[in-house]
XYZ file of C-alpha atoms in Angstrom:
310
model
C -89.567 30.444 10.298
C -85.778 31.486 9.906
C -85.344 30.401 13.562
C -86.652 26.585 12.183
C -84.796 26.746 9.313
C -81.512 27.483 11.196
C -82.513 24.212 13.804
C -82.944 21.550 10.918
C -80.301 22.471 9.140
C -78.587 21.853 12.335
C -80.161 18.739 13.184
C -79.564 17.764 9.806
C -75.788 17.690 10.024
C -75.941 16.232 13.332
C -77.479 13.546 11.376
C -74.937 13.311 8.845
C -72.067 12.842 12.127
C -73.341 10.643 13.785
C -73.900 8.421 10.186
C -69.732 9.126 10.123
C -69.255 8.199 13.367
C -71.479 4.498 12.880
C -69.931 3.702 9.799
C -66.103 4.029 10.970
C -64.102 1.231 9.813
C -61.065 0.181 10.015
C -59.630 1.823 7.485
C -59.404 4.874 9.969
C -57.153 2.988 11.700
C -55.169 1.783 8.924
C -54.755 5.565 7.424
C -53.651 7.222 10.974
C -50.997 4.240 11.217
C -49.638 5.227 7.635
C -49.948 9.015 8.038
C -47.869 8.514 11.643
C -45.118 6.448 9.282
C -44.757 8.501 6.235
C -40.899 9.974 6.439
C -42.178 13.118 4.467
C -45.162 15.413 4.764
C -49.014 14.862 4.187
C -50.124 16.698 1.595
C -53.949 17.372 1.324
C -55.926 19.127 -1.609
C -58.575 19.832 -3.018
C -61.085 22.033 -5.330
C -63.794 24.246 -4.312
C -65.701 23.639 -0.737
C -63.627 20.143 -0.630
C -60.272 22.609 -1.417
C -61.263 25.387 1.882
C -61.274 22.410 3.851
C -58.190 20.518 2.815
C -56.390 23.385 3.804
C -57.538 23.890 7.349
C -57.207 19.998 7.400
C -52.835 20.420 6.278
C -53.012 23.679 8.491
C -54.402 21.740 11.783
C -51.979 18.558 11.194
C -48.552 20.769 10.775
C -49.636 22.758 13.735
C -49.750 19.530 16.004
C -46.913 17.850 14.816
C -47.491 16.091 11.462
C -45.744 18.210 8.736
C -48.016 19.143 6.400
C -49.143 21.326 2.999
C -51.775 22.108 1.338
C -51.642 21.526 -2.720
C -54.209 23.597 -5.038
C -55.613 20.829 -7.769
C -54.502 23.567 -10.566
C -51.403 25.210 -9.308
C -50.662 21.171 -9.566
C -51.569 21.137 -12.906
C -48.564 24.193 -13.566
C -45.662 22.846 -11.693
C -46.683 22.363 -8.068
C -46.723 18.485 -8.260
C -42.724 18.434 -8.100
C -43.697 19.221 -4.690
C -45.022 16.151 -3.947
C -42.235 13.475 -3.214
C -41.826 9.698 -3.067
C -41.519 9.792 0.837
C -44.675 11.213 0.805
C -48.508 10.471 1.430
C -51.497 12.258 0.155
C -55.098 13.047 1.305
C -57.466 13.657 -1.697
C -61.020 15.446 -1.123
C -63.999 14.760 -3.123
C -67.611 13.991 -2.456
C -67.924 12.546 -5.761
C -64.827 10.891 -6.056
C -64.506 12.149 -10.083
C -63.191 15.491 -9.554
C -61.414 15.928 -12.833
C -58.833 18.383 -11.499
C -57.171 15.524 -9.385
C -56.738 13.570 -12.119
C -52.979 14.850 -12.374
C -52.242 14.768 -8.929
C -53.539 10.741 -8.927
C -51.567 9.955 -12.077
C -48.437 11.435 -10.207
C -48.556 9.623 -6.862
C -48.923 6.157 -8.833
C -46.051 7.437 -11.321
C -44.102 7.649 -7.394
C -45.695 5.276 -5.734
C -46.821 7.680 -3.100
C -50.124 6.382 -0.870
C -52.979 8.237 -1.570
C -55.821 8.408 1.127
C -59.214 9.543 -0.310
C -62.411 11.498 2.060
C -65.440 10.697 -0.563
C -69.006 9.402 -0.368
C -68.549 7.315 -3.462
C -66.814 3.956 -2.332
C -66.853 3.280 -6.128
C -65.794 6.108 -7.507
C -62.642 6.668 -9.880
C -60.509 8.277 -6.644
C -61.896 5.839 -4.672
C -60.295 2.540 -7.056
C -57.121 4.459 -7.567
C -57.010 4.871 -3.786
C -54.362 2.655 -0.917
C -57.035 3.778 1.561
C -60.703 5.189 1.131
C -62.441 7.243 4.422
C -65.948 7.505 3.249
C -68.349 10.095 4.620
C -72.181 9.819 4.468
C -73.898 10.307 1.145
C -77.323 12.230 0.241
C -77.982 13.852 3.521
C -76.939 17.470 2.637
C -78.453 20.189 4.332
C -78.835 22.239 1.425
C -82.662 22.077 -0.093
C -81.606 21.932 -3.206
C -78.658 19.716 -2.921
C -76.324 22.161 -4.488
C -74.199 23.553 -1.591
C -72.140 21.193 -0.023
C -72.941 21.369 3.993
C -73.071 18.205 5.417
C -70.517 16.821 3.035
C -67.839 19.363 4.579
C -68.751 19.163 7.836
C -67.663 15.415 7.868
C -64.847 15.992 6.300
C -64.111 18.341 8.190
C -64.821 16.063 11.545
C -62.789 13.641 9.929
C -59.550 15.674 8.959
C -59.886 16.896 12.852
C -60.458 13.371 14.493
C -57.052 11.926 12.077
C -54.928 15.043 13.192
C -55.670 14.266 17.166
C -55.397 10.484 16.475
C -52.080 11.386 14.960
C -51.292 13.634 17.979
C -51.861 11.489 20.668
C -49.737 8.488 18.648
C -46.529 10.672 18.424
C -47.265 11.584 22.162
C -47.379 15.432 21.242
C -47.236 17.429 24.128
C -47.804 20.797 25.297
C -44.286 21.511 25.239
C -44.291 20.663 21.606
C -47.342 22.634 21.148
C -45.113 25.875 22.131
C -42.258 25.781 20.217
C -45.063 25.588 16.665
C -46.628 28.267 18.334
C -44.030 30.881 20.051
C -46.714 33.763 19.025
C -50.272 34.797 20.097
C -52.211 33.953 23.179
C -51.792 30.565 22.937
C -47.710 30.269 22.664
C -47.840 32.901 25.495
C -49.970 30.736 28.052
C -47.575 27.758 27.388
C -44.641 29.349 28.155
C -43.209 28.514 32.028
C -43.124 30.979 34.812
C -39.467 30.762 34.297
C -40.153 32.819 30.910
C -41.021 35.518 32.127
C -40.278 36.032 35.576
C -38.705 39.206 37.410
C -35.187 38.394 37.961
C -32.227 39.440 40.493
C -32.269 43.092 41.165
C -35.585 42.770 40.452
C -36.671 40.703 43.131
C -37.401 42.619 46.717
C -36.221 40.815 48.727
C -34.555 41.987 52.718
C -33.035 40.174 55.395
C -34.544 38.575 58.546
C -32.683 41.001 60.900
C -34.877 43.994 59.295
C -37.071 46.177 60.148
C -40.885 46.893 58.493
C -39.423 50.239 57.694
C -37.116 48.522 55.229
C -39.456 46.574 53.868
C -41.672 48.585 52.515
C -38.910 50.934 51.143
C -37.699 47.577 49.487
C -41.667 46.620 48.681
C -42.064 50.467 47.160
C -38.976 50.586 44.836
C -39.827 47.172 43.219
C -43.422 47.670 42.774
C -44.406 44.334 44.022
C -46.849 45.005 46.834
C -45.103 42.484 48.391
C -41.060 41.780 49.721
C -39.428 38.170 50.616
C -37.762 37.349 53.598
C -34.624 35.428 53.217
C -32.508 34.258 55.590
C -28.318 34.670 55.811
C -28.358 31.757 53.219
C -30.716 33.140 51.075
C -33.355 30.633 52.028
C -37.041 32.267 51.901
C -38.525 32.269 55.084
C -41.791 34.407 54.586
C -43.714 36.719 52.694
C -44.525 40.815 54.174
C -47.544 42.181 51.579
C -49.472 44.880 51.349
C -52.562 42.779 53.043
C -49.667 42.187 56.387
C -48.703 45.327 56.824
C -52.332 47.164 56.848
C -53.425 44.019 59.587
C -50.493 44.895 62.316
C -50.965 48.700 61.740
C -49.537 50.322 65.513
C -47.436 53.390 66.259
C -44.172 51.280 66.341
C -45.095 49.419 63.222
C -42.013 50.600 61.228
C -39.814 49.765 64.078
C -40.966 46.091 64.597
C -39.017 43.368 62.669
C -40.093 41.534 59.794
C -40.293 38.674 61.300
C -42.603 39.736 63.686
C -45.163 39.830 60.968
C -44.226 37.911 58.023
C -46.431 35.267 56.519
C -44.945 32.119 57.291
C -43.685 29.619 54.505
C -45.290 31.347 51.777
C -46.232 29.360 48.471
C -44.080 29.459 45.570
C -43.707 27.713 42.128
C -41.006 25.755 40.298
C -38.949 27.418 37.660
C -40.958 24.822 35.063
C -44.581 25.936 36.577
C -46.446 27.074 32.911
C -47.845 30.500 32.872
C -51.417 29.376 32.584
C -51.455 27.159 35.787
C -49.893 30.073 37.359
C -52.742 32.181 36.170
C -55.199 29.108 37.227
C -53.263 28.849 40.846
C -53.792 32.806 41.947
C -57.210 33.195 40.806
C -57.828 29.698 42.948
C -55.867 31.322 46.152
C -56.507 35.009 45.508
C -53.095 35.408 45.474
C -51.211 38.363 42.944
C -47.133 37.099 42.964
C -45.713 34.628 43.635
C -42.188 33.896 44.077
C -40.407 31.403 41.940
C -37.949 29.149 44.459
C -35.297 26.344 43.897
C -34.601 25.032 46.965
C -36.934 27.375 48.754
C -33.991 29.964 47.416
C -35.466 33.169 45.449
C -34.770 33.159 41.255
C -37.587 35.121 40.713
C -41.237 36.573 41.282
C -44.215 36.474 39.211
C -47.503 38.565 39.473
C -50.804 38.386 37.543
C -50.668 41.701 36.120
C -47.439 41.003 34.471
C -48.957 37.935 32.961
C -52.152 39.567 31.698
């Protein structure tokens, strides 16, 4: 029974999606090409259910590029509306459309002339007349039995907020790049950032000549902790790789006294200074490879290895 009711409440707002999805006009279009020109910021509100998701709507478009706040219908209502300025456009949320406690908020942005873009199932509705732009959502297909909790209702508008804030991200060409400097912190920032970032630098680097011997190697290998050393030649070029793998494959009694040359692996793969830490990641779990060194030129600025990363 619970299982059931769990499935067509489900199927219910799958319902109510693909209803948004059918009825898309062109006014979608119209409101992502006057979001992408407003000079200011895109302010979004609000009250109740409607007022949760107007905020992760302002929190998902500042976070990919389109400045944005979130504006509480009665914190308006007690100063907050000198926060809303002439340069900018606002996003009003209500299923009805005569939400009482946007009243001020409306009366403001014609007092400015600031756009206002309203997400409401009631095409004739009071926000919807006093509206440059209307984005309707389905009406009367709310999961809730009783058709008191809005479900459905937010779960458009919730679709909706997300498909304008990617709409608006591929439009100003947003990259990944971009994506980093909004988010320096957390898992995310960190898998953006380039190998370049957070690399082992100069003395850090083991790194011995071509004239050397395996001896020297894996004194250089031991003191950096790699479990691996570079080969460079007299111009600092990198010429091969000795690892831990090498070594243990031409075990003999004169081992330590053979050069490294004699068993280096040859041409070794590296990565550019701009490589991002998650293709790095993707790259050595692909080869079943641990480091890598970071080359200009085939010349050493650094080495890498997936434990540092992780």
């Amino acid at each position: 029974m619970n299982l059931k009711s769990g499935i067509d409440v489900i199927d219910i707002e799958i319902k109510s999606l693909q209803l948004l999805k059918k009825n898309l006009s062109k006014s979608f279009s119209d409101t992502v090409e006057l979001l992408f020109k407003t000079k200011g910021k895109i302010i979004v509100s609000g009250i109740g259910k409607s007022g949760h998701v107007a905020s992760k709507i302002s929190s998902t478009l500042s976070s990919i590029g389109s400045p944005s706040f979130f504006i509480h219908p009665s914190e308006a209502n007690h100063g907050d509306l000198g926060m809303i300025t002439k340069n900018d456009s606002v996003i009003l949320i209500s299923n009805s459309g005569e939400t009482l406690e946007l009243l001020s908020i409306i009366l403001h942005c014609k007092k400015l002339g600031v756009p206002i873009i309203s997400i409401t199932s009631e095409e004739k509705s009071t926000l919807a007349k006093k509206s440059e732009l209307v984005l309707e959502i389905p009406k009367d297909v709310e999961a809730c039995p009783l058709e008191l909790a809005p479900t459905s209702s937010t779960t458009c508008t919730l679709v909706l907020g997300d498909a304008l804030a990617l709409a608006l991200l591929k439009k100003r060409k947003f990259t990944s790049k971009d994506f980093l400097e909004l988010h320096p912190g957390g898992k995310l920032g960190k898998m953006l950032l380039k190998v370049g970032d957070v690399m082992k630098k100069k003395d850090m680097i083991p790194l011995i000549k071509d004239d050397q011997k395996v001896s020297e190697a894996i004194l250089e290998m031991t003191s950096k902790g790699e479990g691996c050393v570079g080969v460079i030649s007299k111009k600092g070029v990198l010429k091969g790789i000795v690892t831990d793998g090498d070594l243990r494959r031409h075990m003999s009694p004169n081992l330590l006294k053979k050069k490294v040359t004699e068993i280096m692996t040859k041409k070794p793969k590296t990565l550019s200074i701009e490589t991002s830490v998650s293709d790095a990641v993707k790259l050595m779990n692909k080869q079943s490879i641990t480091n890598y060194f970071i080359t200009k030129k085939m010349k050493p600025l650094g080495i890498i290895h997936l434990h540092d990363i992780l």
